[in-house]
Amino acid sequence: MYRRFFAAVLSDETAFRRLFAFLWALIIGPVLVGMVFLTPPIQVPDEEHHFLRAAQIGEGHLIGDRLSPWNSGGTLPHGAVNFAYRFNDIRFHADRKITVGQVLNARDDHWDTPREQAPFPNTVIYAPFFYIPQAIGIDAGRLLHRSALVSLYLGRLASVLGCLTLGALALAITNRGRMVMAVILSLPMTLTLCASCSQDGLFITSCALWVALMTHMRGPMAEHRWYWVVLIALMSALLASKPPYIMMAFLPFFFAGRKHWRFASYAAAVSIGVMLLWSIYGMHPVDITSGGSGAVSGKRQALRLFHHPWVAVTLIVHTAVTFGSSLYQQYLGVLGWLDAAAPLWFYRSASFAFALSVISALIARRYAWGLTDWIERLGVLLVLLATFCGVSLALYMIWTPVGESLILGLQGRYYLGFSLLFALLFPQILRLRFAVLSRGVDAALVIAVPCLCGVAALETLVLRYW
């Protein structure tokens, strides 16, 4: 019976996509729930500020407040603010552990306390789109008169549910590079963001869904209006949250062809328009890095790049040579506040898994060699390069002191979202001779890779914190 079932699934592409997504979610789901509770409160990069931003959105305040010329954030209950900084003594100290008692003591922080100004300048600038599940979870805790601690866990669980849904949907839809996408979505760095109150987990999985939809732009799915509505909505949310991803707005032009050129134009115009609206009315009023003075000055850095554009190339190359190895390690998974490295065996295994996923994608399908196909690949490469440079230079302007010869503040997780575009570089024409074999390999990999990443992530958290 089981043999007939798997033979039928392996012989049908649509059925296998659903099974592939189901297997990934079946393994990753419990891992994410485990990470929610094994990761001590506020032990994900900037989670204290993400928690406060989600709480602010949950109260209905989508745009933050300028607290002073040098700070921005919002007004929140003292209990929530105190909770957000309660565990600061653990981060960056790999020798310090935590106990269940310490976590439970945080139940003293409640929502029904006097309100005070809370600074969170690095997250108040973000659009609210990818905070919605966390905000709902945190607000549910507040409405149920639970502590800030319980609200944090509800926010994390809401994020897990959203990320798991978006990730599984992306894997069920994509018709190329699915194993590469599955590996990126399974990396411990991705998982720790999904199991936190950060917006980044939902941002990454939304990127995956957007890429999956892009693989159907020349197929029958693109004939439906809902396809373009979802594509435009996702792109608008992505660009408003991360303006350095702006070049993604032009990628549909390389895929659409003449038939859908008009819709590609709408997609670019609407998404860039939403990004500009948020930048003007949501980000600029609370941005503290755009001034013209101080050690970090976005305005002065931008002027330097404008007058000396070749400096951008030098900066990126020099930074890649200097920090490339550590950034790749962080991309794969350095948990906590980048103070909890995964076991050494994992980094070798993850690189091997990437290689196997590429081989699997190339065996399963073959390339088309027409002019339009080359235009697609060229477009993807250009957008990848432009987004890589955009993300890197964004940190140069908002984090790097004026005059530095390296870009400071870069972390591997910043590259997870747009790296999913690599899936678009893989071939799309199915090789019928190798279809069953390829699906069998993918089925084995989608079980092995998430298990491997899950074990590495859970082991890292236990050894680091408990």
Short mmCIF file of C-alpha atoms in Angstrom, two decimals:
data_model
loop_
_atom_site.label_atom_id
_atom_site.label_comp_id
_atom_site.label_asym_id
_atom_site.label_seq_id
_atom_site.Cartn_x
_atom_site.Cartn_y
_atom_site.Cartn_z
CA MET A 1 0.00 0.00 0.00
CA TYR A 2 2.69 2.51 1.03
CA ARG A 3 4.84 1.44 -1.89
CA ARG A 4 2.02 2.16 -4.34
CA PHE A 5 1.34 5.51 -2.66
CA PHE A 6 4.94 6.72 -2.94
CA ALA A 7 5.24 5.39 -6.50
CA ALA A 8 2.15 7.40 -7.45
CA VAL A 9 3.44 10.54 -5.74
CA LEU A 10 6.90 10.27 -7.29
CA SER A 11 5.36 9.96 -10.74
CA ASP A 12 3.25 13.13 -10.41
CA GLU A 13 4.95 16.53 -10.11
CA THR A 14 2.05 18.38 -8.48
CA ALA A 15 1.46 15.67 -5.88
CA PHE A 16 5.17 15.50 -5.11
CA ARG A 17 5.41 19.26 -4.52
CA ARG A 18 2.71 18.97 -1.88
CA LEU A 19 4.41 15.99 -0.25
CA PHE A 20 7.74 17.84 -0.34
CA ALA A 21 6.26 20.87 1.44
CA PHE A 22 4.44 18.63 3.94
CA LEU A 23 7.62 16.74 4.87
CA TRP A 24 9.51 19.99 5.38
CA ALA A 25 6.79 21.45 7.59
CA LEU A 26 6.39 18.18 9.51
CA ILE A 27 10.03 18.27 10.58
CA ILE A 28 10.64 22.00 10.88
CA GLY A 29 7.42 22.69 12.82
CA PRO A 30 8.41 20.83 16.01
CA VAL A 31 11.96 22.18 15.72
CA LEU A 32 10.65 25.76 15.65
CA VAL A 33 8.37 25.17 18.64
CA GLY A 34 11.33 23.70 20.54
CA MET A 35 13.45 26.73 19.66
CA VAL A 36 10.73 29.10 20.91
CA PHE A 37 11.17 27.73 24.43
CA LEU A 38 14.85 26.76 24.35
CA THR A 39 15.86 30.27 23.30
CA PRO A 40 15.74 32.38 26.48
CA PRO A 41 13.75 35.61 26.26
CA ILE A 42 15.36 38.37 24.21
CA GLN A 43 18.29 36.16 23.10
CA VAL A 44 17.93 36.77 19.37
CA PRO A 45 19.65 39.81 17.81
CA ASP A 46 17.65 42.98 18.54
CA GLU A 47 14.68 40.96 19.83
CA GLU A 48 14.10 43.44 22.65
CA HIS A 49 13.52 46.18 20.08
CA HIS A 50 11.47 43.90 17.81
CA PHE A 51 9.32 42.97 20.81
CA LEU A 52 8.69 46.62 21.64
CA ARG A 53 7.96 47.46 17.99
CA ALA A 54 5.46 44.57 17.75
CA ALA A 55 3.84 45.68 21.02
CA GLN A 56 3.57 49.23 19.65
CA ILE A 57 1.90 47.96 16.47
CA GLY A 58 -0.41 45.75 18.54
CA GLU A 59 -1.64 48.88 20.30
CA GLY A 60 -2.50 50.40 16.92
CA HIS A 61 0.48 52.77 16.60
CA LEU A 62 1.87 51.92 13.16
CA ILE A 63 4.21 54.93 13.02
CA GLY A 64 6.66 55.52 15.87
CA ASP A 65 7.61 58.66 17.77
CA ARG A 66 10.67 60.88 17.67
CA LEU A 67 11.72 60.97 21.34
CA SER A 68 14.66 63.35 20.88
CA PRO A 69 17.05 64.46 18.12
CA TRP A 70 19.12 61.36 18.91
CA ASN A 71 16.46 58.76 19.69
CA SER A 72 13.12 57.37 18.57
CA GLY A 73 10.68 54.68 19.60
CA GLY A 74 7.35 54.95 21.39
CA THR A 75 5.43 55.11 24.64
CA LEU A 76 4.74 51.72 26.22
CA PRO A 77 3.96 50.23 29.64
CA HIS A 78 6.91 50.18 32.04
CA GLY A 79 6.48 46.43 32.57
CA ALA A 80 7.02 45.69 28.88
CA VAL A 81 10.04 48.00 28.67
CA ASN A 82 11.60 46.55 31.81
CA PHE A 83 11.06 43.01 30.50
CA ALA A 84 12.71 43.86 27.18
CA TYR A 85 16.00 44.66 28.92
CA ARG A 86 15.78 42.20 31.82
CA PHE A 87 18.11 39.62 30.24
CA ASN A 88 20.80 41.96 28.90
CA ASP A 89 23.44 40.49 31.20
CA ILE A 90 23.41 37.17 29.29
CA ARG A 91 24.11 38.34 25.77
CA PHE A 92 27.72 38.44 24.56
CA HIS A 93 28.78 36.34 27.58
CA ALA A 94 29.05 32.78 26.30
CA ASP A 95 29.98 31.52 29.78
CA ARG A 96 26.72 32.69 31.37
CA LYS A 97 23.83 30.25 31.53
CA ILE A 98 20.19 30.73 32.44
CA THR A 99 17.86 28.83 34.74
CA VAL A 100 14.15 28.18 34.60
CA GLY A 101 13.82 30.22 37.78
CA GLN A 102 15.35 33.27 36.13
CA VAL A 103 12.91 33.01 33.25
CA LEU A 104 9.90 32.58 35.56
CA ASN A 105 10.93 35.63 37.59
CA ALA A 106 10.15 37.70 34.50
CA ARG A 107 6.46 37.03 35.15
CA ASP A 108 6.60 40.06 37.46
CA ASP A 109 6.58 42.37 34.43
CA HIS A 110 2.98 43.17 33.51
CA TRP A 111 1.18 45.39 31.03
CA ASP A 112 -0.96 47.30 33.53
CA THR A 113 1.89 49.58 34.61
CA PRO A 114 2.55 53.30 34.04
CA ARG A 115 3.59 54.20 30.51
CA GLU A 116 7.01 55.57 29.65
CA GLN A 117 9.08 56.48 26.63
CA ALA A 118 10.94 53.49 25.22
CA PRO A 119 13.76 53.87 22.68
CA PHE A 120 14.01 51.32 19.88
CA PRO A 121 15.40 53.39 16.99
CA ASN A 122 16.62 50.48 14.89
CA THR A 123 13.18 48.80 14.59
CA VAL A 124 10.74 51.73 14.80
CA ILE A 125 11.64 52.55 11.19
CA TYR A 126 10.28 49.22 9.92
CA ALA A 127 6.91 48.95 8.19
CA PRO A 128 4.31 47.00 10.16
CA PHE A 129 3.61 44.25 7.60
CA PHE A 130 5.90 41.53 8.99
CA TYR A 131 5.08 42.30 12.61
CA ILE A 132 1.38 41.50 12.31
CA PRO A 133 1.44 37.88 13.65
CA GLN A 134 3.78 38.82 16.52
CA ALA A 135 1.65 41.86 17.33
CA ILE A 136 -1.48 39.69 17.45
CA GLY A 137 0.23 37.19 19.77
CA ILE A 138 1.63 39.86 22.08
CA ASP A 139 -1.66 41.74 22.14
CA ALA A 140 -3.51 38.52 22.98
CA GLY A 141 -1.29 38.17 26.04
CA ARG A 142 -2.02 41.75 27.04
CA LEU A 143 -5.79 41.39 26.59
CA LEU A 144 -5.77 38.16 28.59
CA HIS A 145 -3.91 39.97 31.39
CA ARG A 146 -0.87 37.75 31.02
CA SER A 147 2.67 38.90 31.78
CA ALA A 148 5.08 40.31 29.20
CA LEU A 149 6.91 36.96 29.34
CA VAL A 150 3.82 35.03 28.26
CA SER A 151 3.13 37.66 25.61
CA LEU A 152 6.63 37.19 24.20
CA TYR A 153 6.10 33.45 23.84
CA LEU A 154 2.69 33.99 22.22
CA GLY A 155 4.31 36.42 19.78
CA ARG A 156 7.02 33.90 18.99
CA LEU A 157 4.50 31.11 18.42
CA ALA A 158 2.48 33.37 16.13
CA SER A 159 5.64 34.07 14.15
CA VAL A 160 6.32 30.32 13.90
CA LEU A 161 2.83 29.70 12.55
CA GLY A 162 3.19 32.45 9.95
CA CYS A 163 6.66 31.39 8.85
CA LEU A 164 5.73 27.72 8.64
CA THR A 165 2.67 28.54 6.51
CA LEU A 166 4.55 30.84 4.13
CA GLY A 167 7.54 28.50 3.84
CA ALA A 168 5.43 25.41 3.14
CA LEU A 169 3.33 27.32 0.62
CA ALA A 170 6.47 28.49 -1.19
CA LEU A 171 7.87 24.95 -1.40
CA ALA A 172 4.53 23.61 -2.62
CA ILE A 173 4.34 26.20 -5.41
CA THR A 174 7.89 26.62 -6.73
CA ASN A 175 8.72 24.69 -9.89
CA ARG A 176 12.49 25.16 -9.84
CA GLY A 177 15.27 25.12 -7.27
CA ARG A 178 12.97 23.73 -4.56
CA MET A 179 15.73 21.89 -2.68
CA VAL A 180 17.94 24.99 -2.63
CA MET A 181 14.99 26.93 -1.23
CA ALA A 182 14.34 24.20 1.35
CA VAL A 183 17.98 24.29 2.52
CA ILE A 184 17.91 28.08 3.01
CA LEU A 185 14.59 27.89 4.87
CA SER A 186 15.99 25.14 7.11
CA LEU A 187 19.23 26.85 8.14
CA PRO A 188 19.53 27.44 11.91
CA MET A 189 19.95 31.18 11.24
CA THR A 190 16.61 31.24 9.43
CA LEU A 191 14.96 29.10 12.10
CA THR A 192 16.10 31.24 15.02
CA LEU A 193 14.62 34.33 13.34
CA CYS A 194 11.34 32.50 12.66
CA ALA A 195 11.14 31.43 16.32
CA SER A 196 11.51 34.98 17.62
CA CYS A 197 9.57 38.25 17.64
CA SER A 198 11.78 39.60 14.86
CA GLN A 199 10.21 40.58 11.55
CA ASP A 200 13.05 38.86 9.71
CA GLY A 201 11.63 35.32 9.84
CA LEU A 202 8.41 36.38 8.12
CA PHE A 203 10.40 38.59 5.74
CA ILE A 204 12.57 35.65 4.63
CA THR A 205 9.67 33.24 4.17
CA SER A 206 7.74 35.94 2.28
CA CYS A 207 10.76 36.28 -0.02
CA ALA A 208 10.55 32.53 -0.60
CA LEU A 209 6.87 32.78 -1.54
CA TRP A 210 7.56 35.71 -3.86
CA VAL A 211 10.33 33.75 -5.60
CA ALA A 212 8.05 30.70 -5.88
CA LEU A 213 5.39 32.84 -7.58
CA MET A 214 8.01 34.27 -9.93
CA THR A 215 8.74 30.75 -11.24
CA HIS A 216 5.18 30.69 -12.66
CA MET A 217 5.24 34.03 -14.46
CA ARG A 218 5.24 32.36 -17.87
CA GLY A 219 2.76 29.67 -16.91
CA PRO A 220 -1.02 29.43 -16.62
CA MET A 221 -0.96 30.72 -13.03
CA ALA A 222 0.01 34.18 -14.29
CA GLU A 223 -3.24 34.36 -16.28
CA HIS A 224 -5.21 34.87 -13.05
CA ARG A 225 -5.59 38.31 -11.51
CA TRP A 226 -5.11 36.95 -7.98
CA TYR A 227 -1.56 35.96 -8.98
CA TRP A 228 -0.61 39.56 -9.70
CA VAL A 229 -2.46 40.88 -6.65
CA VAL A 230 -0.51 38.54 -4.35
CA LEU A 231 2.78 39.19 -6.17
CA ILE A 232 2.34 42.97 -5.91
CA ALA A 233 1.24 42.81 -2.26
CA LEU A 234 4.27 40.72 -1.32
CA MET A 235 6.67 42.91 -3.27
CA SER A 236 5.24 46.07 -1.74
CA ALA A 237 5.61 44.71 1.78
CA LEU A 238 9.16 43.49 1.10
CA LEU A 239 10.33 46.81 -0.35
CA ALA A 240 8.67 48.93 2.33
CA SER A 241 10.37 46.82 5.02
CA LYS A 242 13.78 46.68 3.30
CA PRO A 243 14.33 49.49 0.74
CA PRO A 244 17.73 48.04 -0.33
CA TYR A 245 15.69 45.28 -2.04
CA ILE A 246 14.32 47.85 -4.49
CA MET A 247 15.91 46.19 -7.53
CA MET A 248 13.61 43.20 -7.02
CA ALA A 249 10.78 45.42 -8.27
CA PHE A 250 12.30 45.29 -11.76
CA LEU A 251 12.83 41.52 -11.91
CA PRO A 252 9.30 40.80 -13.28
CA PHE A 253 10.25 42.73 -16.45
CA PHE A 254 12.85 40.03 -17.22
CA PHE A 255 10.30 37.23 -16.74
CA ALA A 256 7.00 38.68 -17.95
CA GLY A 257 7.58 39.00 -21.66
CA ARG A 258 5.33 41.15 -23.82
CA LYS A 259 2.18 39.37 -22.71
CA HIS A 260 2.42 40.49 -19.09
CA TRP A 261 4.53 43.63 -19.50
CA ARG A 262 1.67 45.83 -18.36
CA PHE A 263 1.20 43.88 -15.13
CA ALA A 264 4.95 43.92 -14.50
CA SER A 265 4.81 47.72 -14.83
CA TYR A 266 1.98 47.88 -12.31
CA ALA A 267 3.94 45.66 -9.93
CA ALA A 268 7.04 47.86 -10.08
CA ALA A 269 5.10 51.12 -9.80
CA VAL A 270 2.90 50.05 -6.89
CA SER A 271 5.68 48.40 -4.87
CA ILE A 272 8.08 51.33 -5.30
CA GLY A 273 5.23 53.72 -4.51
CA VAL A 274 4.44 51.90 -1.26
CA MET A 275 8.14 51.91 -0.38
CA LEU A 276 8.41 55.67 -0.99
CA LEU A 277 5.26 56.40 1.00
CA TRP A 278 6.55 54.47 4.00
CA SER A 279 10.02 56.00 3.66
CA ILE A 280 8.56 59.52 3.70
CA TYR A 281 5.79 59.18 6.26
CA GLY A 282 6.85 56.19 8.36
CA MET A 283 10.63 56.06 8.31
CA HIS A 284 11.96 59.59 7.82
CA PRO A 285 10.24 61.17 10.86
CA VAL A 286 11.89 58.67 13.23
CA ASP A 287 15.20 58.05 11.43
CA ILE A 288 18.17 59.19 13.53
CA THR A 289 20.97 58.24 11.09
CA SER A 290 20.25 60.71 8.28
CA GLY A 291 21.66 63.79 9.95
CA GLY A 292 24.70 65.64 8.77
CA SER A 293 26.88 65.38 11.85
CA GLY A 294 28.12 62.74 14.27
CA ALA A 295 30.31 59.65 13.96
CA VAL A 296 27.59 57.89 11.93
CA SER A 297 25.96 60.10 9.31
CA GLY A 298 23.96 58.67 6.44
CA LYS A 299 23.96 62.03 4.72
CA ARG A 300 27.75 62.40 4.76
CA GLN A 301 28.28 58.79 3.67
CA ALA A 302 25.82 59.20 0.79
CA LEU A 303 27.61 62.37 -0.34
CA ARG A 304 30.93 60.54 -0.27
CA LEU A 305 29.57 57.76 -2.47
CA PHE A 306 27.99 60.31 -4.82
CA HIS A 307 31.24 62.20 -5.37
CA HIS A 308 33.46 59.09 -5.34
CA PRO A 309 31.35 56.18 -6.69
CA TRP A 310 34.35 53.87 -7.07
CA VAL A 311 34.68 53.90 -3.29
CA ALA A 312 31.59 51.64 -3.15
CA VAL A 313 33.36 48.90 -5.08
CA THR A 314 36.48 49.17 -2.92
CA LEU A 315 34.43 49.07 0.27
CA ILE A 316 32.44 45.98 -0.74
CA VAL A 317 35.43 44.02 -2.02
CA HIS A 318 37.59 44.91 0.99
CA THR A 319 34.78 44.00 3.39
CA ALA A 320 34.06 40.70 1.62
CA VAL A 321 37.72 39.70 1.78
CA THR A 322 38.02 40.67 5.44
CA PHE A 323 34.72 39.35 6.83
CA GLY A 324 33.57 36.88 4.16
CA SER A 325 34.29 33.72 6.14
CA SER A 326 32.59 34.88 9.32
CA LEU A 327 29.61 36.27 7.39
CA TYR A 328 29.11 32.90 5.68
CA GLN A 329 29.25 31.14 9.04
CA GLN A 330 26.66 33.57 10.41
CA TYR A 331 24.54 33.03 7.29
CA LEU A 332 24.43 29.30 8.04
CA GLY A 333 23.83 29.73 11.74
CA VAL A 334 25.43 31.52 14.67
CA LEU A 335 22.64 31.76 17.21
CA GLY A 336 21.91 33.94 20.20
CA TRP A 337 23.48 37.36 19.97
CA LEU A 338 26.02 35.86 17.56
CA ASP A 339 27.66 34.26 20.59
CA ALA A 340 26.44 30.68 20.04
CA ALA A 341 28.22 29.01 17.15
CA ALA A 342 26.83 25.73 15.84
CA PRO A 343 28.98 22.56 16.04
CA LEU A 344 31.79 22.43 13.51
CA TRP A 345 30.31 19.34 11.87
CA PHE A 346 27.25 21.33 10.96
CA TYR A 347 29.03 23.97 8.85
CA ARG A 348 30.70 21.29 6.73
CA SER A 349 27.45 19.35 6.43
CA ALA A 350 25.45 22.46 5.47
CA SER A 351 27.88 23.31 2.67
CA PHE A 352 27.62 19.70 1.45
CA ALA A 353 23.81 19.93 1.59
CA PHE A 354 23.92 23.05 -0.58
CA ALA A 355 26.05 21.18 -3.13
CA LEU A 356 23.65 18.22 -3.18
CA SER A 357 20.65 20.52 -3.62
CA VAL A 358 22.30 22.16 -6.64
CA ILE A 359 23.12 18.79 -8.19
CA SER A 360 19.56 17.60 -7.59
CA ALA A 361 18.12 20.69 -9.29
CA LEU A 362 20.39 20.24 -12.33
CA ILE A 363 19.59 16.53 -12.67
CA ALA A 364 15.83 17.05 -12.45
CA ARG A 365 15.54 19.68 -15.15
CA ARG A 366 17.33 21.05 -18.18
CA TYR A 367 17.92 24.58 -19.36
CA ALA A 368 16.18 26.24 -22.26
CA TRP A 369 18.63 28.20 -24.39
CA GLY A 370 16.41 30.79 -26.05
CA LEU A 371 17.05 34.52 -25.90
CA THR A 372 14.27 35.11 -23.37
CA ASP A 373 15.78 32.46 -21.09
CA TRP A 374 19.17 34.16 -21.16
CA ILE A 375 17.46 37.47 -20.39
CA GLU A 376 15.84 35.86 -17.32
CA ARG A 377 19.16 34.60 -15.98
CA LEU A 378 20.89 37.90 -16.67
CA GLY A 379 18.13 39.72 -14.83
CA VAL A 380 18.40 37.46 -11.80
CA LEU A 381 22.18 37.88 -11.64
CA LEU A 382 21.91 41.65 -11.94
CA VAL A 383 19.26 41.87 -9.22
CA LEU A 384 21.27 39.57 -6.94
CA LEU A 385 24.39 41.68 -7.38
CA ALA A 386 22.53 44.98 -6.99
CA THR A 387 20.71 43.79 -3.85
CA PHE A 388 23.92 42.45 -2.34
CA CYS A 389 25.53 45.84 -2.88
CA GLY A 390 22.44 47.67 -1.66
CA VAL A 391 22.24 45.73 1.61
CA SER A 392 25.98 46.15 2.21
CA LEU A 393 26.02 49.87 1.45
CA ALA A 394 22.92 50.43 3.59
CA LEU A 395 24.99 49.32 6.59
CA TYR A 396 27.76 51.62 5.42
CA MET A 397 25.40 54.59 5.62
CA ILE A 398 23.48 53.78 8.81
CA TRP A 399 26.09 51.97 10.92
CA THR A 400 29.62 52.69 9.72
CA PRO A 401 31.43 55.74 11.13
CA VAL A 402 32.47 58.31 8.55
CA GLY A 403 35.92 57.64 7.12
CA GLU A 404 36.06 53.87 7.77
CA SER A 405 37.61 51.74 5.04
CA LEU A 406 35.38 48.75 5.87
CA ILE A 407 31.63 48.34 6.15
CA LEU A 408 30.82 47.69 9.79
CA GLY A 409 27.72 46.12 11.31
CA LEU A 410 27.18 43.50 8.61
CA GLN A 411 25.74 40.16 9.69
CA GLY A 412 25.20 37.02 7.65
CA ARG A 413 21.45 37.01 8.29
CA TYR A 414 21.05 40.18 6.22
CA TYR A 415 21.68 38.13 3.07
CA LEU A 416 19.22 35.30 3.71
CA GLY A 417 16.19 36.92 2.07
CA PHE A 418 17.54 37.80 -1.35
CA SER A 419 19.73 34.68 -1.53
CA LEU A 420 16.49 32.79 -2.28
CA LEU A 421 16.62 34.41 -5.73
CA PHE A 422 19.27 31.81 -6.59
CA ALA A 423 16.38 29.37 -7.07
CA LEU A 424 15.42 31.34 -10.18
CA LEU A 425 18.76 30.51 -11.81
CA PHE A 426 17.97 26.81 -12.02
CA PRO A 427 16.45 25.15 -15.09
CA GLN A 428 12.70 24.80 -15.49
CA ILE A 429 12.16 22.13 -18.19
CA LEU A 430 11.53 18.74 -16.59
CA ARG A 431 13.71 15.80 -17.65
CA LEU A 432 11.14 13.02 -17.85
CA ARG A 433 13.82 10.32 -17.87
CA PHE A 434 15.17 11.37 -14.47
CA ALA A 435 11.98 12.75 -12.92
CA VAL A 436 11.25 9.85 -10.55
CA LEU A 437 14.91 9.51 -9.53
CA SER A 438 15.20 13.24 -8.88
CA ARG A 439 12.04 13.33 -6.78
CA GLY A 440 13.27 10.39 -4.77
CA VAL A 441 16.54 12.22 -4.06
CA ASP A 442 14.65 15.38 -3.13
CA ALA A 443 12.37 13.41 -0.79
CA ALA A 444 15.41 11.96 0.99
CA LEU A 445 17.11 15.37 1.19
CA VAL A 446 14.01 17.19 2.50
CA ILE A 447 13.96 14.73 5.38
CA ALA A 448 17.71 14.66 6.04
CA VAL A 449 18.52 18.39 5.74
CA PRO A 450 15.83 19.75 8.10
CA CYS A 451 16.70 17.01 10.60
CA LEU A 452 20.37 17.93 10.36
CA CYS A 453 19.67 21.66 10.77
CA GLY A 454 17.15 21.05 13.55
CA VAL A 455 19.54 18.91 15.57
CA ALA A 456 22.33 21.47 15.14
CA ALA A 457 20.07 24.37 16.18
CA LEU A 458 18.63 22.62 19.25
CA GLU A 459 22.03 21.31 20.34
CA THR A 460 23.53 24.78 20.02
CA LEU A 461 20.80 26.36 22.16
CA VAL A 462 21.01 23.71 24.88
CA LEU A 463 24.80 23.91 25.14
CA ARG A 464 24.87 27.70 25.04
CA TYR A 465 22.12 28.59 27.48
CA TRP A 466 21.22 25.59 29.63
#
